[in-house]
XYZ file of C-alpha atoms in Angstrom:
143
model
C 0.000 0.000 0.000
C 1.412 3.393 -1.006
C 0.047 6.302 1.026
C 0.329 9.954 0.032
C -1.288 13.264 0.742
C -2.607 14.689 -2.521
C -2.532 18.476 -2.596
C -6.038 19.826 -3.364
C -4.477 22.885 -5.011
C -2.012 21.337 -7.484
C -2.595 17.521 -7.223
C 1.019 16.927 -6.165
C 1.762 13.682 -4.293
C 3.290 14.475 -0.912
C 4.742 12.430 1.938
C 2.091 11.566 4.541
C 4.075 13.488 7.181
C 4.079 16.736 5.171
C 2.232 19.825 6.394
C 2.908 21.908 3.271
C 2.781 20.838 -0.359
C 6.269 20.290 -1.795
C 5.188 21.880 -5.079
C 2.967 24.883 -4.268
C 3.456 25.262 -0.484
C -0.307 24.994 0.188
C -1.362 23.873 3.665
C -2.040 20.113 3.505
C -2.012 19.464 7.250
C -5.701 18.475 7.251
C -5.578 16.434 4.020
C -6.403 12.734 4.489
C -3.943 10.034 3.374
C -4.680 8.500 -0.018
C -3.884 4.934 -1.102
C -2.752 5.492 -4.699
C -2.473 1.761 -5.421
C -6.186 1.327 -4.656
C -7.080 4.404 -6.726
C -5.073 3.127 -9.708
C -6.763 -0.282 -9.505
C -10.191 1.384 -9.504
C -9.185 3.492 -12.512
C -8.105 0.351 -14.371
C -11.456 -1.292 -13.636
C -13.339 1.769 -14.875
C -11.190 2.156 -17.997
C -12.251 -1.196 -19.466
C -12.762 -1.053 -23.218
C -16.274 -1.840 -24.401
C -18.160 -2.173 -27.654
C -21.828 -2.238 -28.508
C -23.767 -4.782 -30.516
C -26.685 -2.689 -31.763
C -29.719 -4.517 -33.144
C -33.153 -3.283 -34.157
C -34.453 -4.389 -30.719
C -31.659 -3.544 -28.258
C -28.048 -2.493 -27.672
C -25.758 -4.866 -25.804
C -22.588 -3.464 -24.187
C -19.758 -5.997 -24.265
C -16.367 -6.189 -22.548
C -13.267 -8.242 -23.309
C -13.877 -11.973 -22.815
C -17.666 -11.826 -22.697
C -19.646 -14.724 -24.120
C -22.808 -14.143 -26.150
C -25.586 -16.674 -26.071
C -28.880 -17.874 -24.653
C -27.283 -18.491 -21.240
C -24.705 -15.664 -21.153
C -24.536 -12.014 -22.232
C -27.728 -11.162 -24.035
C -29.638 -14.066 -22.512
C -32.668 -11.855 -21.871
C -32.842 -11.109 -25.596
C -31.662 -14.446 -27.009
C -33.367 -16.959 -24.701
C -36.255 -17.646 -27.090
C -34.208 -17.642 -30.302
C -33.462 -21.326 -30.918
C -30.923 -20.609 -33.692
C -28.604 -18.982 -31.134
C -26.573 -21.423 -29.029
C -26.256 -21.263 -25.249
C -22.560 -20.334 -25.773
C -22.594 -18.883 -29.275
C -19.654 -16.450 -29.561
C -17.157 -14.483 -27.504
C -15.579 -11.042 -27.946
C -11.971 -10.166 -27.148
C -9.905 -6.957 -27.041
C -6.200 -7.289 -27.815
C -3.691 -4.638 -28.877
C -6.488 -2.063 -29.360
C -8.386 -4.372 -31.744
C -11.726 -6.090 -31.115
C -12.195 -9.711 -32.173
C -15.080 -12.159 -32.228
C -14.851 -15.937 -32.020
C -17.493 -18.542 -32.883
C -17.606 -20.983 -29.958
C -18.560 -23.940 -32.165
C -22.156 -22.710 -32.308
C -24.716 -24.808 -34.142
C -25.633 -22.077 -36.654
C -22.437 -20.065 -36.960
C -21.288 -16.463 -36.706
C -21.223 -14.202 -39.752
C -19.322 -10.951 -40.242
C -20.769 -8.790 -43.014
C -22.456 -11.904 -44.432
C -19.345 -14.113 -44.380
C -19.345 -17.155 -42.092
C -16.290 -17.293 -39.834
C -14.300 -20.398 -38.948
C -15.172 -21.659 -35.440
C -12.614 -21.107 -32.653
C -10.790 -18.467 -34.739
C -10.400 -14.831 -33.661
C -11.701 -12.524 -36.390
C -11.152 -8.756 -36.168
C -14.278 -6.598 -36.033
C -14.660 -2.828 -36.270
C -17.255 -0.062 -36.171
C -20.010 -0.652 -38.682
C -19.433 -4.393 -39.123
C -22.620 -6.445 -39.251
C -22.353 -9.392 -36.854
C -24.907 -12.180 -37.237
C -25.434 -14.874 -34.635
C -26.891 -17.459 -36.992
C -28.400 -15.830 -40.033
C -31.532 -14.986 -38.044
C -30.183 -12.320 -35.692
C -27.853 -9.440 -36.618
C -26.456 -6.274 -35.134
C -23.912 -3.601 -35.985
C -20.737 -3.049 -34.012
C -20.274 0.407 -32.478
C -17.546 1.841 -30.248
C -18.478 3.079 -26.797
């Protein structure tokens, strides 16, 4: 755990024993200690990349590693669509690029009308039409 006093005037990190800011000399005697490690971890959690799958019925926000299907992300929308598998596809974010992978679904995953090879990461981008089986499609949008 790394504790500091953060100056409210200039945001400088100061030793927890300091009474004056090392940078701007503001009084920091009443400033509470801050655990920067915890703050940085929270920032990392909040800075997760996301994309949207936008259909005519709904928009589904997806994060790295999420699985789409009747029993996973989107289950409220997909549960009565028998052409979508329980574990149909997954999305992944690597090196600033989004990918989709068909998880050996019964009816396939299509990108812009082209069926993808199961268990293969395929890059997707804004505007791509993703179809889970040929019955249900949505466009990819950045968040």
